[in-house]
CSV table of C-alpha atoms in Angstrom, one decimal:
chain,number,residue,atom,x,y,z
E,24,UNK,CA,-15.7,16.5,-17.8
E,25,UNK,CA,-18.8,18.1,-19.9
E,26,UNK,CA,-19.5,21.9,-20.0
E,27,UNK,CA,-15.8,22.8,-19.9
E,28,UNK,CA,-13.6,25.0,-22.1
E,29,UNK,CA,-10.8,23.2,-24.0
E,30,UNK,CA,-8.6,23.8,-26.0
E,31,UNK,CA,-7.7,20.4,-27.2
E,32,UNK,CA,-9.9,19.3,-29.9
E,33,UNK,CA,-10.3,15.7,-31.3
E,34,UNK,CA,-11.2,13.9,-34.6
E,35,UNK,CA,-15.3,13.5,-34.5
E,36,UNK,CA,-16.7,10.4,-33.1
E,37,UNK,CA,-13.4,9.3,-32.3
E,38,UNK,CA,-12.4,7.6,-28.7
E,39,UNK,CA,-11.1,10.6,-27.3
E,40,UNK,CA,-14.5,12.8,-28.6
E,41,UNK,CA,-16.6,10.6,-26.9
E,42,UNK,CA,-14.7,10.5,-23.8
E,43,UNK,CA,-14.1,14.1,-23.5
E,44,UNK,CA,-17.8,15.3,-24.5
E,45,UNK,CA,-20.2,12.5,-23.3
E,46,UNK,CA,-22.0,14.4,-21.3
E,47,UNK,CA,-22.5,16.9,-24.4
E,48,UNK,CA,-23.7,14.2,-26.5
E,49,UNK,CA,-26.3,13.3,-23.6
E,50,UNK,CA,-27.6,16.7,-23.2
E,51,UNK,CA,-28.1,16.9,-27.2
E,52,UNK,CA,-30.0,13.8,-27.4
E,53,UNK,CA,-32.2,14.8,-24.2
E,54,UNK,CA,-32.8,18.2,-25.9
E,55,UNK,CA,-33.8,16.5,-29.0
E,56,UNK,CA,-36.3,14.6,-27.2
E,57,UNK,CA,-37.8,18.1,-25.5
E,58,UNK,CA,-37.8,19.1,-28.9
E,59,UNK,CA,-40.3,16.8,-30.0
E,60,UNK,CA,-42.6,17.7,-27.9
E,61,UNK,CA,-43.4,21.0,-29.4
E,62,UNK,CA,-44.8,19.2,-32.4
E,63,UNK,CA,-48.0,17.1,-32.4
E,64,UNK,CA,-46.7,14.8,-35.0
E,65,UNK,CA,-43.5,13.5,-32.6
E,66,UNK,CA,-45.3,14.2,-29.2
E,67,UNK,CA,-46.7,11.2,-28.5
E,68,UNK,CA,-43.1,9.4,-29.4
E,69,UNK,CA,-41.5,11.9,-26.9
E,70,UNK,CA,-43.8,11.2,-24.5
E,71,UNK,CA,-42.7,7.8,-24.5
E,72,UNK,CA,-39.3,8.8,-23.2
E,73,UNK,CA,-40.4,11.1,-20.4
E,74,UNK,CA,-43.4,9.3,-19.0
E,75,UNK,CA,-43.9,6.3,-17.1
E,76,UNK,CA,-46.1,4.0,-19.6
E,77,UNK,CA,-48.7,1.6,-18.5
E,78,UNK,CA,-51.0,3.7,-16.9
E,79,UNK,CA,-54.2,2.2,-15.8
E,80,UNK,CA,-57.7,3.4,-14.2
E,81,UNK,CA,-58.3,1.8,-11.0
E,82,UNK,CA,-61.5,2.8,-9.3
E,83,UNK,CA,-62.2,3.5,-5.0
E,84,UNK,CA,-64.8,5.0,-3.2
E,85,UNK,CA,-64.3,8.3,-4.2
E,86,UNK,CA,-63.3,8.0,-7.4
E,87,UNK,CA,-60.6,6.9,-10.0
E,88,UNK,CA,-56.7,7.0,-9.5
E,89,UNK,CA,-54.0,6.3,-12.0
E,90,UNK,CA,-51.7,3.6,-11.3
E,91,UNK,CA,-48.9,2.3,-13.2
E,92,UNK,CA,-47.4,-1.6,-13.9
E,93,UNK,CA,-44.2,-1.8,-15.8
E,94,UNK,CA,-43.4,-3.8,-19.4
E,95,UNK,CA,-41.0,-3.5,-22.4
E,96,UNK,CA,-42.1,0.3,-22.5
E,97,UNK,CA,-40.0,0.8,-19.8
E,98,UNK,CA,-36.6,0.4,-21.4
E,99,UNK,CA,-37.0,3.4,-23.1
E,100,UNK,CA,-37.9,5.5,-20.1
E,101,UNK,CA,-34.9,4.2,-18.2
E,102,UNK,CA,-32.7,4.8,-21.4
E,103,UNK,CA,-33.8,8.4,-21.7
E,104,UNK,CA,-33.3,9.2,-17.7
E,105,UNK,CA,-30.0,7.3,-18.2
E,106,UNK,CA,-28.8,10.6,-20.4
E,107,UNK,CA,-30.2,12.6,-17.6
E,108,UNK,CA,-28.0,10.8,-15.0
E,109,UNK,CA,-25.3,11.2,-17.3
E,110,UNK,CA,-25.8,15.0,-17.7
E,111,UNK,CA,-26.3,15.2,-13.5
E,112,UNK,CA,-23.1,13.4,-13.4
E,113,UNK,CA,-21.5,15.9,-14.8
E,114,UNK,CA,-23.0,18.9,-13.2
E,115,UNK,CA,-21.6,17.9,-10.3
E,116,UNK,CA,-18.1,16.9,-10.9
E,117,UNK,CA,-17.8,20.1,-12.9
E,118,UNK,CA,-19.5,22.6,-10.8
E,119,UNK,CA,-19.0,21.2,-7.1
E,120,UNK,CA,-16.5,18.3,-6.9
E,121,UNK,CA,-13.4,19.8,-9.3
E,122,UNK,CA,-13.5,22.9,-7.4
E,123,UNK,CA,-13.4,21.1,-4.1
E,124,UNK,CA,-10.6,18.9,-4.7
E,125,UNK,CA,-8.6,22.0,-6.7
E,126,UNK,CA,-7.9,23.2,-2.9
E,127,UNK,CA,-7.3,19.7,-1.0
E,128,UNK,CA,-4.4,19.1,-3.3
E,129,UNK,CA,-5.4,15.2,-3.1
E,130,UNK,CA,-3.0,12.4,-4.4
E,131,UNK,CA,-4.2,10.4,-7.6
E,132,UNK,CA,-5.8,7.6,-5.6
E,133,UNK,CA,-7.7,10.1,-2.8
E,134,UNK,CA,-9.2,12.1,-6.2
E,135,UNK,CA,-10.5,9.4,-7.6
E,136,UNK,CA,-12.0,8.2,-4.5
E,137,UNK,CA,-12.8,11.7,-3.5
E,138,UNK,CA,-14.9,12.1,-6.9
E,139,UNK,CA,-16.5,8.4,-6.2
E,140,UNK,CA,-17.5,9.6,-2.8
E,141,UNK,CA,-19.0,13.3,-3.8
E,142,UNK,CA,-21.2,11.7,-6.5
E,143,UNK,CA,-22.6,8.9,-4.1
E,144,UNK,CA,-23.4,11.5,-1.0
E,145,UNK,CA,-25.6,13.6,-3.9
E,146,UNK,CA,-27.2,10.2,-5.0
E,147,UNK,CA,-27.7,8.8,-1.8
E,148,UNK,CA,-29.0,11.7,-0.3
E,149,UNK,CA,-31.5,12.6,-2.8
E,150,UNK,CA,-32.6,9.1,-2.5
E,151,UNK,CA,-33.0,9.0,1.2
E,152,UNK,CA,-35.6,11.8,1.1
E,153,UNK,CA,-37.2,10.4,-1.8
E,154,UNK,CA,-37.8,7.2,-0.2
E,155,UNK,CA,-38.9,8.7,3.1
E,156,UNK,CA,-41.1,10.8,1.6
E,157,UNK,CA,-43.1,8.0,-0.9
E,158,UNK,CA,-43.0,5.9,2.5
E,159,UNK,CA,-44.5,8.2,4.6
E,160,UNK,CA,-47.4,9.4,1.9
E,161,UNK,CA,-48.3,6.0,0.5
E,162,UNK,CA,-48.3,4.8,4.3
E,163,UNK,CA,-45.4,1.9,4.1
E,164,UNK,CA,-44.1,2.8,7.5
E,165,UNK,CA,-47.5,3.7,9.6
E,166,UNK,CA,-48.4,0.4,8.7
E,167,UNK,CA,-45.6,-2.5,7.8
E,168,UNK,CA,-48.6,-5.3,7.5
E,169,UNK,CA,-48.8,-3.2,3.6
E,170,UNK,CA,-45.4,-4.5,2.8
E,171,UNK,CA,-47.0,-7.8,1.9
E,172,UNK,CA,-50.4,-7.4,2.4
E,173,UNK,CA,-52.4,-7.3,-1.1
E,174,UNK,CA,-49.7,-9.2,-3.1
E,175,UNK,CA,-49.0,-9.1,-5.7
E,176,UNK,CA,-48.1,-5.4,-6.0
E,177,UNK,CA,-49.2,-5.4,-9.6
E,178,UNK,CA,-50.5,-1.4,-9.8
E,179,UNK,CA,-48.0,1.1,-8.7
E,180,UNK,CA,-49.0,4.3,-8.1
E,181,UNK,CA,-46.7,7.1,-9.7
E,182,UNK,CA,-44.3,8.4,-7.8
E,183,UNK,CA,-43.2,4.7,-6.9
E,184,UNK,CA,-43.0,3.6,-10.2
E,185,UNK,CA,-40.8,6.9,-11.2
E,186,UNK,CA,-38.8,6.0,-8.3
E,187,UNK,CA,-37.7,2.5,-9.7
E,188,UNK,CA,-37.1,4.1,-13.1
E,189,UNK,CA,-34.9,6.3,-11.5
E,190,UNK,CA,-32.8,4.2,-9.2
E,191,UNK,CA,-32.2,2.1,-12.2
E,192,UNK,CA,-31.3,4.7,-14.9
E,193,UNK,CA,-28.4,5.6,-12.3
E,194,UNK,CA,-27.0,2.6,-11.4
E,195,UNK,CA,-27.4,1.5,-15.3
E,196,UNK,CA,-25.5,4.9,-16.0
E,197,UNK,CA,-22.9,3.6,-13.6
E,198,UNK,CA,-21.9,0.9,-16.0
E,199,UNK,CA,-20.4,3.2,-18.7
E,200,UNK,CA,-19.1,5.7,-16.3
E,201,UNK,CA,-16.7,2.7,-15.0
E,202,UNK,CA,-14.7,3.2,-18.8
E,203,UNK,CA,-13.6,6.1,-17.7
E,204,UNK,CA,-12.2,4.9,-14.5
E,205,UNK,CA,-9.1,3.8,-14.4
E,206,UNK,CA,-8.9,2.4,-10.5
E,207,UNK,CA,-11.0,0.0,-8.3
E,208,UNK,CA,-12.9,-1.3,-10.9
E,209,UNK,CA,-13.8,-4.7,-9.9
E,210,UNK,CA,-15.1,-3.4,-6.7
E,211,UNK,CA,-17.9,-0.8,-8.1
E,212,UNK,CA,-18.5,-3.5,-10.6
E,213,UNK,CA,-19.9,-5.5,-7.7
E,214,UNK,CA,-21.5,-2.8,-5.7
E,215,UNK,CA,-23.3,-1.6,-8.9
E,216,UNK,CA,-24.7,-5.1,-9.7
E,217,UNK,CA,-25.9,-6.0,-6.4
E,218,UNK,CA,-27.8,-2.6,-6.5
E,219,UNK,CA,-29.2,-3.2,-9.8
E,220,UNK,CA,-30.4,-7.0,-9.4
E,221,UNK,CA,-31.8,-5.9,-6.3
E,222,UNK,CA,-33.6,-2.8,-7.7
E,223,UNK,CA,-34.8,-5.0,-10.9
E,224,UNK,CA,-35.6,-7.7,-8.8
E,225,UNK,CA,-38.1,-5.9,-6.3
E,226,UNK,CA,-39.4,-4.5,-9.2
E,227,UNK,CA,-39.9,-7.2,-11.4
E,228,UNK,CA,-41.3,-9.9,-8.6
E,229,UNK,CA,-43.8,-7.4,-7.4
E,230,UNK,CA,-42.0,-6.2,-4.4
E,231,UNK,CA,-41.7,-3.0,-4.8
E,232,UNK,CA,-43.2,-1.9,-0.8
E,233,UNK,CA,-40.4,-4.1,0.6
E,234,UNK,CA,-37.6,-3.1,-1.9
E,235,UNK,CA,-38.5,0.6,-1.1
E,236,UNK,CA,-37.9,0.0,2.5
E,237,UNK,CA,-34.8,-2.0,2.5
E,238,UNK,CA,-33.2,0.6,0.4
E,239,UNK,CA,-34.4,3.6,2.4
E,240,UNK,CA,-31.9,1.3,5.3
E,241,UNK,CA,-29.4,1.0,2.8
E,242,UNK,CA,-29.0,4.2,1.1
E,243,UNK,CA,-28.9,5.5,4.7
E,244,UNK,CA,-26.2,3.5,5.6
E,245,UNK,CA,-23.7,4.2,2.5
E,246,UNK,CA,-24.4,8.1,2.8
E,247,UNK,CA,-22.8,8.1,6.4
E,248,UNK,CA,-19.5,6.4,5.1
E,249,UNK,CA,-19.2,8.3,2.5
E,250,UNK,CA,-19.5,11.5,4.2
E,251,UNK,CA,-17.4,10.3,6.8
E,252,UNK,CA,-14.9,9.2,3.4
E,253,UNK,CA,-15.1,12.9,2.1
E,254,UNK,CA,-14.5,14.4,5.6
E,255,UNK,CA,-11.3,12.4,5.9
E,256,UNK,CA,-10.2,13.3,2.5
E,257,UNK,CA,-10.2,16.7,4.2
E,258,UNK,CA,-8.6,16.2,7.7
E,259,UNK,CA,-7.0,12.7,8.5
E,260,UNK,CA,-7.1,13.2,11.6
E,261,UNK,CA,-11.1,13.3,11.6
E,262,UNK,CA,-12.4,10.0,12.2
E,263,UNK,CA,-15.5,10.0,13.9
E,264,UNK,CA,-18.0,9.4,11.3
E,265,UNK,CA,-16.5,6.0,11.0
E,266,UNK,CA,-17.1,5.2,14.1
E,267,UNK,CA,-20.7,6.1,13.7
E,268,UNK,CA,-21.0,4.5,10.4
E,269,UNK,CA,-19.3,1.2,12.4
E,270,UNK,CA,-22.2,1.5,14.9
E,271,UNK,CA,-25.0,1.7,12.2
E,272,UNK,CA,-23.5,-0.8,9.9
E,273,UNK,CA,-23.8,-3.6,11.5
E,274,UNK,CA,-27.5,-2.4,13.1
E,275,UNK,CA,-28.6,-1.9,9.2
E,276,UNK,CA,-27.7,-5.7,8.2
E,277,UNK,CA,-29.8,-6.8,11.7
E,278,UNK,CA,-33.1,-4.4,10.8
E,279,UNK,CA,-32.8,-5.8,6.8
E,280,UNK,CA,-32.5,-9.0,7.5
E,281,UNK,CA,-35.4,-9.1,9.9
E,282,UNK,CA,-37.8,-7.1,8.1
E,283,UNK,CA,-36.6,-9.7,4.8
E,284,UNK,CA,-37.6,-12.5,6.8
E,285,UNK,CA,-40.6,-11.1,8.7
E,286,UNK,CA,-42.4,-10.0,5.2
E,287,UNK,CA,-40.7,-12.8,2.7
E,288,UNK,CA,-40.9,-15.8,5.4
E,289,UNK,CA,-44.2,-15.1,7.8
E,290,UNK,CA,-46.2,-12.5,5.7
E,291,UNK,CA,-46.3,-14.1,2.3
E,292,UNK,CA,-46.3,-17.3,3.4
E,293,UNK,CA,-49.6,-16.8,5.1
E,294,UNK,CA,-51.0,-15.1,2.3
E,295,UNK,CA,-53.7,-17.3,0.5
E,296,UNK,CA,-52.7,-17.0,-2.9
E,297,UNK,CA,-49.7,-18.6,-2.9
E,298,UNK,CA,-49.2,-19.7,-6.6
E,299,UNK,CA,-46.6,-19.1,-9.5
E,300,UNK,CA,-48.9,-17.0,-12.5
E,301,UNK,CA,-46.7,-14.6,-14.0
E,302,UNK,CA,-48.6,-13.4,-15.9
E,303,UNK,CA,-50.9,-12.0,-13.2
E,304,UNK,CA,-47.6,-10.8,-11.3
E,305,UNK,CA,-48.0,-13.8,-8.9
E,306,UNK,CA,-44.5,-15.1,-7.7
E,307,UNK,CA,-45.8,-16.1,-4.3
E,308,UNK,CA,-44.7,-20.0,-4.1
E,309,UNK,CA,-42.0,-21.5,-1.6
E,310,UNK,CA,-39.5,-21.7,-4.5
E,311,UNK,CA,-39.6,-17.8,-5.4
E,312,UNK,CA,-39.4,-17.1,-1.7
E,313,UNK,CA,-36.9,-19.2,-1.1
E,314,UNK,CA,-34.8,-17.6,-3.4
E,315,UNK,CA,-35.8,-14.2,-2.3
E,316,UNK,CA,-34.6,-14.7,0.8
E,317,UNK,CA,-31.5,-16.7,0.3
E,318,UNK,CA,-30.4,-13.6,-2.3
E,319,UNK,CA,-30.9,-11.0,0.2
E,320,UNK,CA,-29.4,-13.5,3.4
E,321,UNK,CA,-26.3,-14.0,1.1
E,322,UNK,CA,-26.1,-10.3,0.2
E,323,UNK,CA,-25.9,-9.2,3.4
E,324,UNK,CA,-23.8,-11.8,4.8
E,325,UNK,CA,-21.2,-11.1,2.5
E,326,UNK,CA,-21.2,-7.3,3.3
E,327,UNK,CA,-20.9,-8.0,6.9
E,328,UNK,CA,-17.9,-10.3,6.0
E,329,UNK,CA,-16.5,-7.9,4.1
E,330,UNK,CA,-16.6,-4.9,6.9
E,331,UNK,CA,-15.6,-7.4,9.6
E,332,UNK,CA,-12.6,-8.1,7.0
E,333,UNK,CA,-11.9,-4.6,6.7
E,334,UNK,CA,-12.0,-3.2,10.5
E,335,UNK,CA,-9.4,-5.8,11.6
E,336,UNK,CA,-7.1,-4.8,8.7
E,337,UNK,CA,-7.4,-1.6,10.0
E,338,UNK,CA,-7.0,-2.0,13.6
E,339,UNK,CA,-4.0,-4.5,13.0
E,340,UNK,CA,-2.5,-1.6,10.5
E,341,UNK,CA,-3.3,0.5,13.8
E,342,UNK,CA,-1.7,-1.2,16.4
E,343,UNK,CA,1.2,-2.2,14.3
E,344,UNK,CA,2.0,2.0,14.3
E,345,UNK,CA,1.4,2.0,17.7
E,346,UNK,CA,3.9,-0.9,18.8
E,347,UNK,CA,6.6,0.4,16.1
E,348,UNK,CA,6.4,3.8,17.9
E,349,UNK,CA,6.7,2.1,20.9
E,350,UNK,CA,10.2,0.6,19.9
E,351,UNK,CA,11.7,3.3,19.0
E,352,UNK,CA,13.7,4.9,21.8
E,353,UNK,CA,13.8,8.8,22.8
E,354,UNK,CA,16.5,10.8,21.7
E,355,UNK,CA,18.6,11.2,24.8
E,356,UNK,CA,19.2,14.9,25.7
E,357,UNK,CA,22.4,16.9,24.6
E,358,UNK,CA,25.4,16.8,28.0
E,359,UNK,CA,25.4,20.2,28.7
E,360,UNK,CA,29.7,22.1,28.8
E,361,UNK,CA,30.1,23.5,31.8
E,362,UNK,CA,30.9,27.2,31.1
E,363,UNK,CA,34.8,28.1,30.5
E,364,UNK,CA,36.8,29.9,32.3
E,365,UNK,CA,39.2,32.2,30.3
E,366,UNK,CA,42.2,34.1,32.8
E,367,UNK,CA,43.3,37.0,31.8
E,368,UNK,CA,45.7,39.0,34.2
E,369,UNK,CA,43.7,40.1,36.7
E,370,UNK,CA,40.4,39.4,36.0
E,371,UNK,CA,38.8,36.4,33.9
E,372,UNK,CA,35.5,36.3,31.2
E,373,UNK,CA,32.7,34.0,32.5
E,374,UNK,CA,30.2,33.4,29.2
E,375,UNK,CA,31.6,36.4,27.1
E,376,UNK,CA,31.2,38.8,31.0
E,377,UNK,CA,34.3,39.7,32.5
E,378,UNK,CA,34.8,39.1,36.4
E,379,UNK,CA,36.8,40.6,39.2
E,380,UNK,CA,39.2,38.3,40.7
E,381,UNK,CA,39.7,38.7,45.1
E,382,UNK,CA,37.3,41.7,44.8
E,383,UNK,CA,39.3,43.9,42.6
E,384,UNK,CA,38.8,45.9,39.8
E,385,UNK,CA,40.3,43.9,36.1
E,386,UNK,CA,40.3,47.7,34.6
E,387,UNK,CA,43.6,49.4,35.8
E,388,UNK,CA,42.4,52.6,37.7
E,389,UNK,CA,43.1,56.4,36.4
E,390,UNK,CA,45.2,58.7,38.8
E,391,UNK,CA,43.7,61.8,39.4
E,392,UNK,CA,46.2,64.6,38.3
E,393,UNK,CA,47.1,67.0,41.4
């Protein structure tokens, strides 16, 4: 990866280059972009990458607060905190993950799930305290009516609207990264677009209180099995965070498909303004809610298929072991030779001792001299 010493080196701009130095390249171009914001002729362009746009006054008791609504500004945000995912990315396969899996001496198929597994715990760790804490200070969990009360969501305030940039420069990042994966492929293709037309979704319909939620359930969710994934990858024998993860699986599809359907199906329906007008961020009609809810039903029907799927592969992998151990039978113990009996004139060797025979001595006796 990145930030390592080789001493291999390829043509410029070729394949190999950009495979070998991505990360490199990112940090350059982000540095570039830091750059221009020394000069006042290139600040306000450098801005644009490193600030969430659309910034707009709105005025309450007190006084004014900023808030934020998103628009084709936003791409270039999300492609400049795409580098810095890239550049994270690397950070921690070089620093942490490399030097980890240096002394568990994995196979090729447990590295590459190994490194898959240490990159999501950071991501989905970082992103369960993030989300807890914007839904604890903007008030989304005190008070659930907020998840649907006031739509449309137009105004964001900022640490929301960073948080959405975020979540989708990562899984965007994702993308690319899969080029330089060689396994599994098809399945982090899927994971990584459900996240993202999720993410974009609740983002782009106005959603963003609800979307914040059900991902704070989610991310929760995927960073117990894959710290129960790593923790195997170091003792196989150490299976207990499955277990868990089993139990809170199938509790975390329950809890997001309720609060879905409490805030999608009763909450906005009752809402007043229930008309389509995009252009004031207004996707509350029966046909955008419909689809809402079939998307996220669907979503986490097939999840819960796919688990269900998965523990009876393993319990039938399981007690297949179990009855082929049975069927094999025990070694039967070794007859054990009685000990031989050598004679030898007048005594006889019992296991390598020799014995007296009718209380005599075997030695013949010394005669005193007179």
């Amino acid at each position: 990866m990145a930030f390592r010493r080789r001493t291999k080196s390829y043509p410029l701009f070729s394949q190999e280059f950009v495979i070998h130095n991505h990360a490199d390249i990112g940090f350059c171009l982000v540095l570039c972009v830091l750059i221009g914001l020394m000069f006042e002729v290139t600040a306000k362009t450098a801005f644009l990458f490193i600030l969430p746009q659309y910034n707009v006054s709105v005025p309450t008791a007190d006084s004014e607060t900023v808030h934020y609504h998103y628009g084709p500004k936003d791409l270039v945000t999300i492609l400049f905190y795409i580098f810095i995912a890239i550049i994270l990315h690397a950070v921690v396969q070089e620093y942490i993950l490399d030097k980890i899996s240096k002394r568990l001496h994995l196979s090729k198929v447990k590295h590459s799930k190994f490194n898959e597994s240490g990159q999501l715990v950071v991501f989905h760790l970082s992103s369960v305290i993030w989300c807890f804490y914007v839904a604890v200070t903007e008030g989304y969990l005190t008070n659930p009516r907020s998840l649907w009360e006031d739509y449309p969501h137009v105004y964001l305030p900022f640490q929301v609207k960073f948080f959405y940039v975020c979540q989708l420069a990562y899984w965007l990042h994702a993308l690319p990264e899969l080029y330089f994966q060689k396994e599994e492929i098809p399945r982090q293709l899927q994971y990584i677009c459900l996240y993202l037309l999720h993410i974009a979704g609740a983002y782009l319909l106005n959603l963003s209180r609800l979307g914040l939620i059900l991902l704070l359930l989610q991310y929760s969710t995927e960073f117990l099995f894959h710290m129960a994934r790593l923790f195997y990858f170091a003792d196989e024998n150490n299976e207990k965070l499955f277990n868990a993860w089993a139990a809170v699986f199938g509790v975390t599809r329950l809890f997001i498909l309720t609060l879905a359907v409490l805030a999608i199906g009763f909450g906005l329906a009752r809402m007043e303004n229930q008309a389509f007008d995009p252009e004031k961020g207004n996707f509350n009609n029966l046909l955008c809610r419909l689809c809402v809810l079939l998307l996220v039903c669907a979503a986490q029907a097939w999840l819960m298929w796919r688990f269900i799927h998965s523990q009876l592969r393993h319990w039938r992998e399981y007690w297949n072991e179990q009855s082929a151990k049975r069927r094999v039978p025990a070694p039967a113990p070794a007859p054990r030779l009685p000990a031989r009996l050598i004679k030898r004139e007048s005594g006889y060797h019992e296991n390598g001792v020799v014995k007296a025979e009718n209380g005599t001595s075997p030695r013949t006796k010394k005669l005193k001299s007179p």
